[in-house]
CSV table of N, CA and C in Angstrom, one decimal:
chain,number,residue,atom,x,y,z
A,1164,MET,N,0.8,-1.2,0.0
A,1164,MET,CA,0.0,0.0,0.0
A,1164,MET,C,0.9,1.2,0.0
A,1165,LYS,N,0.5,2.3,-0.7
A,1165,LYS,CA,1.2,3.5,-0.8
A,1165,LYS,C,0.7,4.4,0.3
A,1166,HIS,N,1.6,5.1,1.0
A,1166,HIS,CA,1.3,6.0,2.1
A,1166,HIS,C,1.9,7.4,1.8
A,1167,THR,N,1.1,8.4,2.0
A,1167,THR,CA,1.6,9.8,1.9
A,1167,THR,C,1.6,10.3,3.3
A,1168,ILE,N,2.8,10.6,3.8
A,1168,ILE,CA,3.0,11.1,5.2
A,1168,ILE,C,3.5,12.5,5.2
A,1169,SER,N,2.9,13.3,6.0
A,1169,SER,CA,3.3,14.7,6.1
A,1169,SER,C,3.7,15.0,7.5
A,1170,ALA,N,4.9,15.7,7.6
A,1170,ALA,CA,5.4,16.1,8.9
A,1170,ALA,C,5.7,17.6,8.9
A,1171,LEU,N,5.1,18.2,9.9
A,1171,LEU,CA,5.3,19.6,10.1
A,1171,LEU,C,6.5,19.7,11.1
A,1172,VAL,N,7.6,20.3,10.7
A,1172,VAL,CA,8.8,20.3,11.5
A,1172,VAL,C,9.3,21.7,11.6
A,1173,GLU,N,10.2,21.9,12.6
A,1173,GLU,CA,10.9,23.2,12.7
A,1173,GLU,C,11.9,23.3,11.6
A,1174,ASN,N,12.0,24.5,11.0
A,1174,ASN,CA,12.9,24.7,9.9
A,1174,ASN,C,14.3,24.9,10.4
A,1175,LYS,N,15.0,23.8,10.8
A,1175,LYS,CA,16.3,23.9,11.4
A,1175,LYS,C,17.2,22.9,10.7
A,1176,PHE,N,18.5,23.1,10.8
A,1176,PHE,CA,19.6,22.3,10.2
A,1176,PHE,C,19.4,20.9,10.7
A,1177,GLY,N,19.5,19.9,9.8
A,1177,GLY,CA,19.6,18.5,10.2
A,1177,GLY,C,18.2,17.8,10.3
A,1178,VAL,N,17.1,18.5,10.4
A,1178,VAL,CA,15.8,17.9,10.6
A,1178,VAL,C,15.5,17.0,9.4
A,1179,LEU,N,15.6,17.4,8.2
A,1179,LEU,CA,15.3,16.6,7.0
A,1179,LEU,C,16.2,15.3,7.0
A,1180,ALA,N,17.4,15.5,7.3
A,1180,ALA,CA,18.3,14.3,7.4
A,1180,ALA,C,17.8,13.3,8.4
A,1181,ARG,N,17.4,13.7,9.6
A,1181,ARG,CA,16.9,12.8,10.6
A,1181,ARG,C,15.6,12.1,10.2
A,1182,VAL,N,14.7,12.9,9.5
A,1182,VAL,CA,13.4,12.3,9.0
A,1182,VAL,C,13.7,11.3,7.9
A,1183,ALA,N,14.5,11.6,6.9
A,1183,ALA,CA,14.8,10.7,5.9
A,1183,ALA,C,15.6,9.5,6.4
A,1184,GLY,N,16.5,9.7,7.3
A,1184,GLY,CA,17.2,8.6,7.9
A,1184,GLY,C,16.4,7.6,8.7
A,1185,MET,N,15.3,8.2,9.3
A,1185,MET,CA,14.4,7.3,10.1
A,1185,MET,C,13.7,6.3,9.1
A,1186,PHE,N,13.3,6.8,8.0
A,1186,PHE,CA,12.6,5.9,7.0
A,1186,PHE,C,13.6,4.9,6.5
A,1187,SER,N,14.8,5.3,6.0
A,1187,SER,CA,15.7,4.4,5.4
A,1187,SER,C,16.3,3.4,6.5
A,1188,GLY,N,16.4,3.9,7.7
A,1188,GLY,CA,16.9,3.0,8.8
A,1188,GLY,C,15.9,1.9,9.1
A,1189,ARG,N,14.6,2.0,8.8
A,1189,ARG,CA,13.6,1.0,9.0
A,1189,ARG,C,13.3,0.2,7.7
A,1190,GLY,N,14.1,0.4,6.7
A,1190,GLY,CA,13.9,-0.4,5.5
A,1190,GLY,C,12.9,0.2,4.5
A,1191,PHE,N,12.5,1.4,4.6
A,1191,PHE,CA,11.5,2.0,3.7
A,1191,PHE,C,12.2,2.7,2.6
A,1192,ASN,N,11.8,2.5,1.3
A,1192,ASN,CA,12.4,3.2,0.2
A,1192,ASN,C,11.4,4.5,0.0
A,1193,ILE,N,12.0,5.6,0.1
A,1193,ILE,CA,11.2,6.8,-0.2
A,1193,ILE,C,11.0,7.0,-1.7
A,1194,GLU,N,9.7,7.0,-2.1
A,1194,GLU,CA,9.4,7.1,-3.5
A,1194,GLU,C,9.5,8.6,-3.9
A,1195,THR,N,8.9,9.4,-3.1
A,1195,THR,CA,8.9,10.9,-3.4
A,1195,THR,C,9.2,11.6,-2.1
A,1196,LEU,N,9.8,12.7,-2.1
A,1196,LEU,CA,10.1,13.6,-1.0
A,1196,LEU,C,10.0,15.0,-1.4
A,1197,ASN,N,9.2,15.8,-0.7
A,1197,ASN,CA,9.0,17.2,-1.0
A,1197,ASN,C,9.1,18.0,0.3
A,1198,VAL,N,9.9,19.0,0.3
A,1198,VAL,CA,10.1,19.9,1.5
A,1198,VAL,C,9.9,21.3,1.1
A,1199,GLY,N,9.2,22.1,1.9
A,1199,GLY,CA,9.1,23.5,1.6
A,1199,GLY,C,8.8,24.3,2.9
A,1200,PRO,N,9.2,25.5,3.0
A,1200,PRO,CA,8.9,26.3,4.2
A,1200,PRO,C,7.4,26.7,4.2
A,1201,VAL,N,6.8,26.8,5.4
A,1201,VAL,CA,5.5,27.2,5.7
A,1201,VAL,C,5.4,28.1,6.9
A,1202,LEU,N,4.3,28.9,7.0
A,1202,LEU,CA,4.1,29.7,8.2
A,1202,LEU,C,5.2,30.7,8.4
A,1203,GLY,N,5.6,31.4,7.4
A,1203,GLY,CA,6.6,32.5,7.6
A,1203,GLY,C,8.0,32.0,7.6
A,1204,GLY,N,8.3,30.7,7.3
A,1204,GLY,CA,9.6,30.2,7.3
A,1204,GLY,C,10.1,29.6,8.6
A,1205,LYS,N,9.3,29.7,9.7
A,1205,LYS,CA,9.7,29.1,11.0
A,1205,LYS,C,9.6,27.6,10.9
A,1206,TYR,N,8.7,27.1,10.1
A,1206,TYR,CA,8.5,25.7,10.0
A,1206,TYR,C,8.6,25.2,8.5
A,1207,SER,N,8.8,23.9,8.3
A,1207,SER,CA,8.7,23.3,7.0
A,1207,SER,C,7.8,22.2,7.0
A,1208,ARG,N,7.2,21.9,5.9
A,1208,ARG,CA,6.4,20.7,5.7
A,1208,ARG,C,7.1,19.7,4.9
A,1209,ILE,N,7.4,18.5,5.4
A,1209,ILE,CA,8.0,17.4,4.7
A,1209,ILE,C,6.9,16.4,4.3
A,1210,THR,N,6.8,16.2,3.0
A,1210,THR,CA,5.8,15.2,2.5
A,1210,THR,C,6.5,14.1,1.9
A,1211,VAL,N,6.3,12.8,2.4
A,1211,VAL,CA,7.0,11.7,1.9
A,1211,VAL,C,6.0,10.6,1.4
A,1212,THR,N,6.3,10.0,0.3
A,1212,THR,CA,5.5,8.9,-0.2
A,1212,THR,C,6.3,7.6,-0.2
A,1213,VAL,N,5.8,6.6,0.5
A,1213,VAL,CA,6.5,5.3,0.6
A,1213,VAL,C,5.5,4.2,0.4
A,1214,LYS,N,6.0,3.1,-0.1
A,1214,LYS,CA,5.2,1.9,-0.2
A,1214,LYS,C,5.5,1.0,1.0
A,1215,ASP,N,4.4,0.4,1.6
A,1215,ASP,CA,4.5,-0.4,2.7
A,1215,ASP,C,3.9,-1.8,2.5
A,1216,GLY,N,4.6,-2.8,2.2
A,1216,GLY,CA,4.1,-4.1,2.0
A,1216,GLY,C,4.0,-4.9,3.3
A,1217,ARG,N,4.6,-4.3,4.3
A,1217,ARG,CA,4.7,-5.1,5.6
A,1217,ARG,C,3.7,-4.5,6.6
A,1218,ASN,N,2.9,-3.5,6.3
A,1218,ASN,CA,2.0,-2.9,7.2
A,1218,ASN,C,2.6,-2.4,8.5
A,1219,SER,N,3.9,-1.9,8.4
A,1219,SER,CA,4.5,-1.4,9.6
A,1219,SER,C,4.7,0.1,9.6
A,1220,ILE,N,3.9,0.8,8.8
A,1220,ILE,CA,4.0,2.2,8.7
A,1220,ILE,C,3.6,2.9,10.0
A,1221,GLU,N,2.7,2.3,10.8
A,1221,GLU,CA,2.3,2.9,12.0
A,1221,GLU,C,3.5,3.1,13.0
A,1222,GLN,N,4.4,2.1,13.0
A,1222,GLN,CA,5.5,2.3,13.9
A,1222,GLN,C,6.4,3.4,13.4
A,1223,CYS,N,6.5,3.5,12.1
A,1223,CYS,CA,7.3,4.6,11.5
A,1223,CYS,C,6.7,6.0,11.9
A,1224,VAL,N,5.4,6.1,11.8
A,1224,VAL,CA,4.8,7.4,12.2
A,1224,VAL,C,5.0,7.7,13.7
A,1225,LYS,N,4.9,6.7,14.5
A,1225,LYS,CA,5.2,6.9,16.0
A,1225,LYS,C,6.6,7.3,16.2
A,1226,GLN,N,7.6,6.7,15.5
A,1226,GLN,CA,9.0,7.1,15.6
A,1226,GLN,C,9.2,8.6,15.1
A,1227,LEU,N,8.5,8.9,14.1
A,1227,LEU,CA,8.6,10.3,13.5
A,1227,LEU,C,8.2,11.3,14.6
A,1228,ASN,N,7.0,11.0,15.3
A,1228,ASN,CA,6.5,11.9,16.3
A,1228,ASN,C,7.5,12.1,17.5
A,1229,LYS,N,8.4,11.1,17.7
A,1229,LYS,CA,9.3,11.2,18.8
A,1229,LYS,C,10.6,12.0,18.4
A,1230,LEU,N,10.8,12.3,17.1
A,1230,LEU,CA,12.0,13.0,16.7
A,1230,LEU,C,11.9,14.5,17.2
A,1231,VAL,N,13.1,15.0,17.6
A,1231,VAL,CA,13.2,16.4,18.0
A,1231,VAL,C,12.9,17.2,16.8
A,1232,ASN,N,12.3,18.3,17.0
A,1232,ASN,CA,11.9,19.3,16.0
A,1232,ASN,C,10.7,18.9,15.2
A,1233,VAL,N,10.1,17.8,15.4
A,1233,VAL,CA,8.9,17.4,14.7
A,1233,VAL,C,7.7,17.9,15.5
A,1234,ILE,N,6.8,18.6,14.8
A,1234,ILE,CA,5.6,19.2,15.5
A,1234,ILE,C,4.4,18.3,15.3
A,1235,GLU,N,4.2,17.8,14.1
A,1235,GLU,CA,3.0,17.0,13.8
A,1235,GLU,C,3.2,16.1,12.7
A,1236,VAL,N,2.7,14.9,12.7
A,1236,VAL,CA,2.8,13.9,11.7
A,1236,VAL,C,1.4,13.4,11.3
A,1237,LYS,N,1.2,13.3,10.0
A,1237,LYS,CA,-0.1,12.7,9.5
A,1237,LYS,C,0.2,11.7,8.5
A,1238,ASP,N,-0.5,10.5,8.6
A,1238,ASP,CA,-0.5,9.5,7.5
A,1238,ASP,C,-1.8,9.7,6.8
A,1239,PHE,N,-1.7,10.3,5.6
A,1239,PHE,CA,-2.9,10.7,4.9
A,1239,PHE,C,-3.7,9.5,4.4
A,1240,SER,N,-3.1,8.3,4.4
A,1240,SER,CA,-3.9,7.1,4.0
A,1240,SER,C,-4.9,6.7,5.1
A,1241,LYS,N,-4.7,7.2,6.3
A,1241,LYS,CA,-5.6,6.9,7.4
A,1241,LYS,C,-6.7,8.0,7.5
A,1242,LEU,N,-6.6,9.1,6.8
A,1242,LEU,CA,-7.6,10.1,6.9
A,1242,LEU,C,-8.7,9.9,5.9
A,1243,GLU,N,-9.9,10.4,6.2
A,1243,GLU,CA,-11.1,10.2,5.3
A,1243,GLU,C,-10.9,10.9,4.0
A,1244,SER,N,-10.3,12.1,4.1
A,1244,SER,CA,-10.3,13.0,2.9
A,1244,SER,C,-9.1,13.9,2.9
A,1245,PHE,N,-8.3,13.9,1.8
A,1245,PHE,CA,-7.2,14.8,1.7
A,1245,PHE,C,-7.0,15.2,0.2
A,1246,VAL,N,-6.2,16.2,0.0
A,1246,VAL,CA,-5.9,16.7,-1.3
A,1246,VAL,C,-4.4,16.5,-1.5
A,1247,ALA,N,-4.0,15.9,-2.7
A,1247,ALA,CA,-2.6,15.7,-3.0
A,1247,ALA,C,-2.4,16.1,-4.4
A,1248,ARG,N,-1.3,16.8,-4.7
A,1248,ARG,CA,-1.0,17.3,-6.0
A,1248,ARG,C,0.5,17.2,-6.3
A,1249,GLU,N,0.8,17.0,-7.5
A,1249,GLU,CA,2.2,16.9,-8.0
A,1249,GLU,C,2.4,18.0,-9.1
A,1250,LEU,N,3.6,18.3,-9.4
A,1250,LEU,CA,3.9,19.1,-10.5
A,1250,LEU,C,5.0,18.5,-11.4
A,1251,VAL,N,4.8,18.6,-12.7
A,1251,VAL,CA,5.8,18.1,-13.7
A,1251,VAL,C,6.1,19.2,-14.7
A,1252,LEU,N,7.4,19.4,-14.9
A,1252,LEU,CA,7.8,20.3,-16.0
A,1252,LEU,C,8.4,19.3,-17.0
A,1253,VAL,N,8.0,19.4,-18.3
A,1253,VAL,CA,8.5,18.5,-19.3
A,1253,VAL,C,8.8,19.3,-20.5
A,1254,LYS,N,10.0,19.0,-21.0
A,1254,LYS,CA,10.5,19.6,-22.3
A,1254,LYS,C,10.3,18.6,-23.4
A,1255,VAL,N,9.6,19.0,-24.4
A,1255,VAL,CA,9.1,18.1,-25.5
A,1255,VAL,C,9.6,18.6,-26.8
A,1256,LYS,N,10.1,17.7,-27.7
A,1256,LYS,CA,10.4,18.1,-29.0
A,1256,LYS,C,9.2,18.6,-29.7
A,1257,ALA,N,9.4,19.7,-30.4
A,1257,ALA,CA,8.2,20.3,-31.1
A,1257,ALA,C,8.7,21.1,-32.3
A,1258,ASP,N,8.2,20.8,-33.5
A,1258,ASP,CA,8.4,21.6,-34.7
A,1258,ASP,C,7.1,22.2,-35.1
A,1259,SER,N,7.2,22.9,-36.2
A,1259,SER,CA,6.0,23.6,-36.7
A,1259,SER,C,4.8,22.7,-37.0
A,1260,LYS,N,5.1,21.5,-37.3
A,1260,LYS,CA,4.0,20.5,-37.6
A,1260,LYS,C,3.4,19.9,-36.3
A,1261,THR,N,4.2,19.6,-35.3
A,1261,THR,CA,3.7,18.9,-34.1
A,1261,THR,C,3.3,19.9,-33.0
A,1262,ARG,N,3.7,21.1,-33.0
A,1262,ARG,CA,3.4,22.1,-32.0
A,1262,ARG,C,1.9,22.2,-31.7
A,1263,PRO,N,1.1,22.4,-32.7
A,1263,PRO,CA,-0.4,22.6,-32.4
A,1263,PRO,C,-1.0,21.3,-31.7
A,1264,GLU,N,-0.5,20.1,-32.1
A,1264,GLU,CA,-1.1,18.9,-31.5
A,1264,GLU,C,-0.6,18.8,-30.0
A,1265,ILE,N,0.7,19.2,-29.8
A,1265,ILE,CA,1.2,19.2,-28.4
A,1265,ILE,C,0.4,20.2,-27.5
A,1266,VAL,N,0.2,21.3,-28.0
A,1266,VAL,CA,-0.6,22.4,-27.3
A,1266,VAL,C,-2.0,21.9,-27.0
A,1267,GLN,N,-2.6,21.2,-28.0
A,1267,GLN,CA,-3.9,20.6,-27.8
A,1267,GLN,C,-3.9,19.6,-26.6
A,1268,VAL,N,-2.9,18.7,-26.6
A,1268,VAL,CA,-2.8,17.7,-25.5
A,1268,VAL,C,-2.7,18.5,-24.2
A,1269,ALA,N,-1.8,19.5,-24.2
A,1269,ALA,CA,-1.6,20.3,-22.9
A,1269,ALA,C,-3.0,20.9,-22.5
A,1270,ASP,N,-3.7,21.4,-23.4
A,1270,ASP,CA,-5.0,22.0,-23.1
A,1270,ASP,C,-6.0,21.0,-22.5
A,1271,LEU,N,-6.0,19.8,-23.0
A,1271,LEU,CA,-6.8,18.7,-22.5
A,1271,LEU,C,-6.6,18.4,-21.0
A,1272,PHE,N,-5.3,18.6,-20.6
A,1272,PHE,CA,-4.9,18.3,-19.2
A,1272,PHE,C,-4.8,19.5,-18.4
A,1273,ARG,N,-5.3,20.7,-18.9
A,1273,ARG,CA,-5.2,22.0,-18.3
A,1273,ARG,C,-3.7,22.3,-17.9
A,1274,ALA,N,-2.8,21.9,-18.7
A,1274,ALA,CA,-1.4,22.2,-18.5
A,1274,ALA,C,-1.1,23.5,-19.2
A,1275,LYS,N,0.0,24.1,-18.8
A,1275,LYS,CA,0.4,25.4,-19.4
A,1275,LYS,C,1.7,25.2,-20.2
A,1276,VAL,N,1.8,25.8,-21.3
A,1276,VAL,CA,3.0,26.0,-22.1
A,1276,VAL,C,3.7,27.2,-21.5
A,1277,ILE,N,4.9,26.9,-20.9
A,1277,ILE,CA,5.6,28.0,-20.2
A,1277,ILE,C,6.9,28.5,-20.9
A,1278,ASP,N,7.3,27.8,-22.0
A,1278,ASP,CA,8.4,28.2,-22.8
A,1278,ASP,C,8.3,27.6,-24.2
A,1279,VAL,N,8.6,28.4,-25.2
A,1279,VAL,CA,8.5,28.0,-26.6
A,1279,VAL,C,9.8,28.3,-27.3
A,1280,ASP,N,10.3,27.3,-28.0
A,1280,ASP,CA,11.5,27.5,-28.7
A,1280,ASP,C,11.2,26.9,-30.1
A,1281,SER,N,12.1,27.1,-31.1
A,1281,SER,CA,11.9,26.6,-32.4
A,1281,SER,C,11.9,25.1,-32.5
A,1282,ALA,N,12.5,24.4,-31.5
A,1282,ALA,CA,12.6,23.0,-31.6
A,1282,ALA,C,12.0,22.3,-30.4
A,1283,SER,N,11.4,23.1,-29.4
A,1283,SER,CA,10.9,22.4,-28.2
A,1283,SER,C,9.9,23.3,-27.5
A,1284,LEU,N,9.1,22.7,-26.6
A,1284,LEU,CA,8.2,23.4,-25.7
A,1284,LEU,C,8.5,22.9,-24.3
A,1285,ILE,N,8.3,23.8,-23.3
A,1285,ILE,CA,8.3,23.3,-21.9
A,1285,ILE,C,6.9,23.5,-21.4
A,1286,ILE,N,6.3,22.4,-20.8
A,1286,ILE,CA,5.0,22.4,-20.4
A,1286,ILE,C,4.9,22.1,-18.9
A,1287,GLU,N,4.1,22.8,-18.2
A,1287,GLU,CA,3.9,22.6,-16.7
A,1287,GLU,C,2.5,22.0,-16.5
A,1288,CYS,N,2.5,20.9,-15.8
A,1288,CYS,CA,1.2,20.2,-15.5
A,1288,CYS,C,1.1,19.9,-14.0
A,1289,THR,N,0.0,20.2,-13.4
A,1289,THR,CA,-0.2,19.9,-12.0
A,1289,THR,C,-1.5,19.0,-11.9
A,1290,GLY,N,-1.5,18.2,-10.8
A,1290,GLY,CA,-2.6,17.3,-10.6
A,1290,GLY,C,-2.2,16.1,-9.7
A,1291,ASN,N,-3.2,15.2,-9.6
A,1291,ASN,CA,-2.9,14.0,-8.8
A,1291,ASN,C,-2.0,13.1,-9.7
A,1292,ALA,N,-1.5,12.0,-9.1
A,1292,ALA,CA,-0.6,11.2,-9.7
A,1292,ALA,C,-1.2,10.5,-11.0
A,1293,ASN,N,-2.4,10.2,-11.0
A,1293,ASN,CA,-3.1,9.6,-12.2
A,1293,ASN,C,-3.1,10.6,-13.3
A,1294,LYS,N,-3.4,11.8,-13.0
A,1294,LYS,CA,-3.5,12.9,-14.1
A,1294,LYS,C,-2.1,13.0,-14.7
A,1295,ILE,N,-1.1,13.1,-13.8
A,1295,ILE,CA,0.3,13.3,-14.3
A,1295,ILE,C,0.7,12.1,-15.2
A,1296,GLN,N,0.4,10.9,-14.8
A,1296,GLN,CA,0.7,9.7,-15.5
A,1296,GLN,C,0.0,9.7,-16.9
A,1297,GLY,N,-1.2,10.1,-16.9
A,1297,GLY,CA,-2.0,10.2,-18.2
A,1297,GLY,C,-1.4,11.2,-19.1
A,1298,PHE,N,-1.0,12.4,-18.5
A,1298,PHE,CA,-0.4,13.5,-19.3
A,1298,PHE,C,0.9,13.0,-19.9
A,1299,MET,N,1.7,12.4,-19.1
A,1299,MET,CA,3.0,11.9,-19.6
A,1299,MET,C,2.8,10.8,-20.7
A,1300,GLY,N,1.8,10.0,-20.6
A,1300,GLY,CA,1.6,8.9,-21.6
A,1300,GLY,C,1.2,9.6,-22.9
A,1301,MET,N,0.5,10.7,-22.9
A,1301,MET,CA,0.0,11.3,-24.1
A,1301,MET,C,1.1,12.2,-24.7
A,1302,ILE,N,2.0,12.7,-23.9
A,1302,ILE,CA,3.1,13.6,-24.4
A,1302,ILE,C,4.3,12.8,-24.8
A,1303,GLU,N,4.6,11.7,-24.3
A,1303,GLU,CA,5.8,10.9,-24.5
A,1303,GLU,C,6.0,10.6,-26.0
A,1304,PRO,N,5.0,10.2,-26.8
A,1304,PRO,CA,5.3,9.9,-28.2
A,1304,PRO,C,5.9,11.1,-29.0
A,1305,PHE,N,5.8,12.3,-28.5
A,1305,PHE,CA,6.3,13.5,-29.2
A,1305,PHE,C,7.8,13.5,-29.0
A,1306,GLY,N,8.3,12.9,-28.0
A,1306,GLY,CA,9.7,12.9,-27.7
A,1306,GLY,C,10.1,13.8,-26.5
A,1307,ILE,N,10.3,13.2,-25.4
A,1307,ILE,CA,10.6,14.0,-24.2
A,1307,ILE,C,12.2,14.2,-24.2
A,1308,ILE,N,12.5,15.5,-24.1
A,1308,ILE,CA,13.9,15.9,-24.0
A,1308,ILE,C,14.4,15.8,-22.6
A,1309,ASP,N,13.6,16.4,-21.7
A,1309,ASP,CA,14.0,16.4,-20.3
A,1309,ASP,C,12.7,16.6,-19.5
A,1310,MET,N,12.8,16.3,-18.2
A,1310,MET,CA,11.7,16.5,-17.3
A,1310,MET,C,12.1,16.6,-15.8
A,1311,ALA,N,11.3,17.3,-15.0
A,1311,ALA,CA,11.5,17.4,-13.6
A,1311,ALA,C,10.1,17.2,-13.0
A,1312,ARG,N,10.0,16.4,-11.9
A,1312,ARG,CA,8.8,16.1,-11.3
A,1312,ARG,C,8.9,16.1,-9.8
A,1313,THR,N,7.9,16.8,-9.2
A,1313,THR,CA,7.9,16.9,-7.7
A,1313,THR,C,7.2,15.6,-7.2
A,1314,GLY,N,7.4,15.4,-5.9
A,1314,GLY,CA,6.5,14.4,-5.3
A,1314,GLY,C,5.2,15.1,-4.8
A,1315,ASN,N,4.4,14.3,-4.1
A,1315,ASN,CA,3.2,14.8,-3.6
A,1315,ASN,C,3.4,15.9,-2.6
A,1316,VAL,N,2.5,16.9,-2.7
A,1316,VAL,CA,2.3,17.8,-1.5
A,1316,VAL,C,0.8,17.5,-1.2
A,1317,ALA,N,0.5,17.5,0.1
A,1317,ALA,CA,-0.8,17.1,0.5
A,1317,ALA,C,-1.3,17.9,1.8
A,1318,LEU,N,-2.6,18.1,1.8
A,1318,LEU,CA,-3.2,18.7,3.0
A,1318,LEU,C,-4.5,17.9,3.2
A,1319,GLU,N,-4.9,17.9,4.5
A,1319,GLU,CA,-6.2,17.3,4.9
A,1319,GLU,C,-7.3,18.2,4.5
A,1320,ARG,N,-8.4,17.6,4.0
A,1320,ARG,CA,-9.6,18.4,3.6
A,1320,ARG,C,-10.3,18.7,5.0
A,1321,GLY,N,-11.1,19.7,4.9
A,1321,GLY,CA,-11.9,20.0,6.1
A,1321,GLY,C,-11.9,21.5,6.4
A,1322,SER,N,-12.8,21.8,7.4
A,1322,SER,CA,-12.9,23.2,7.7
A,1322,SER,C,-11.9,23.6,8.8
A,1323,TYR,N,-11.8,24.9,8.9
A,1323,TYR,CA,-10.9,25.5,9.9
A,1323,TYR,C,-11.3,25.1,11.3
A,1324,LYS,N,-10.4,24.8,12.2
A,1324,LYS,CA,-10.7,24.3,13.5
A,1324,LYS,C,-10.0,25.3,14.5
A,1325,PRO,N,-10.7,26.3,15.0
A,1325,PRO,CA,-10.1,27.3,15.9
A,1325,PRO,C,-9.6,26.6,17.2
A,1326,GLU,N,-10.1,25.5,17.6
A,1326,GLU,CA,-9.5,24.9,18.9
A,1326,GLU,C,-8.1,24.3,18.7
A,1327,ASP,N,-7.7,24.2,17.4
A,1327,ASP,CA,-6.3,23.8,17.1
A,1327,ASP,C,-5.3,24.8,17.4
A,1328,GLU,N,-5.7,26.1,17.6
A,1328,GLU,CA,-4.7,27.2,17.8
A,1328,GLU,C,-4.1,27.2,19.2
């Protein structure tokens, strides 16, 4: 089973290394890892995607909660509802004949052409993993020159809870 785990941590030196080391030390292969500052830069959100065939992710989450500088940990696979998105930037071969078709594919996926050259296009696509996979399948036949893909970023759905402050 695939798990998306989010950890709100203090934005301090070494925290990412401790979190990643905790996963690898317990035999988990991190499929995706995404880190970014939140709440004015005092904190960072680390989002990790791992596969767990042994059903031992609960122990991993407990260990994460015990790490110094970790504020909160959520395993989104345990939540009723959450939103997760990825981003892919893909550089595709494009000439005057294929460019309109490539742009049409991008439009179907609500992707944006962000750079145009005489021999290529760079397209930005965001969405869930299935959408990104579908987009890549449609764009690949044109010839992918290069690409960069983020891992999941995720947040729990729901209303604001003032008692959490």
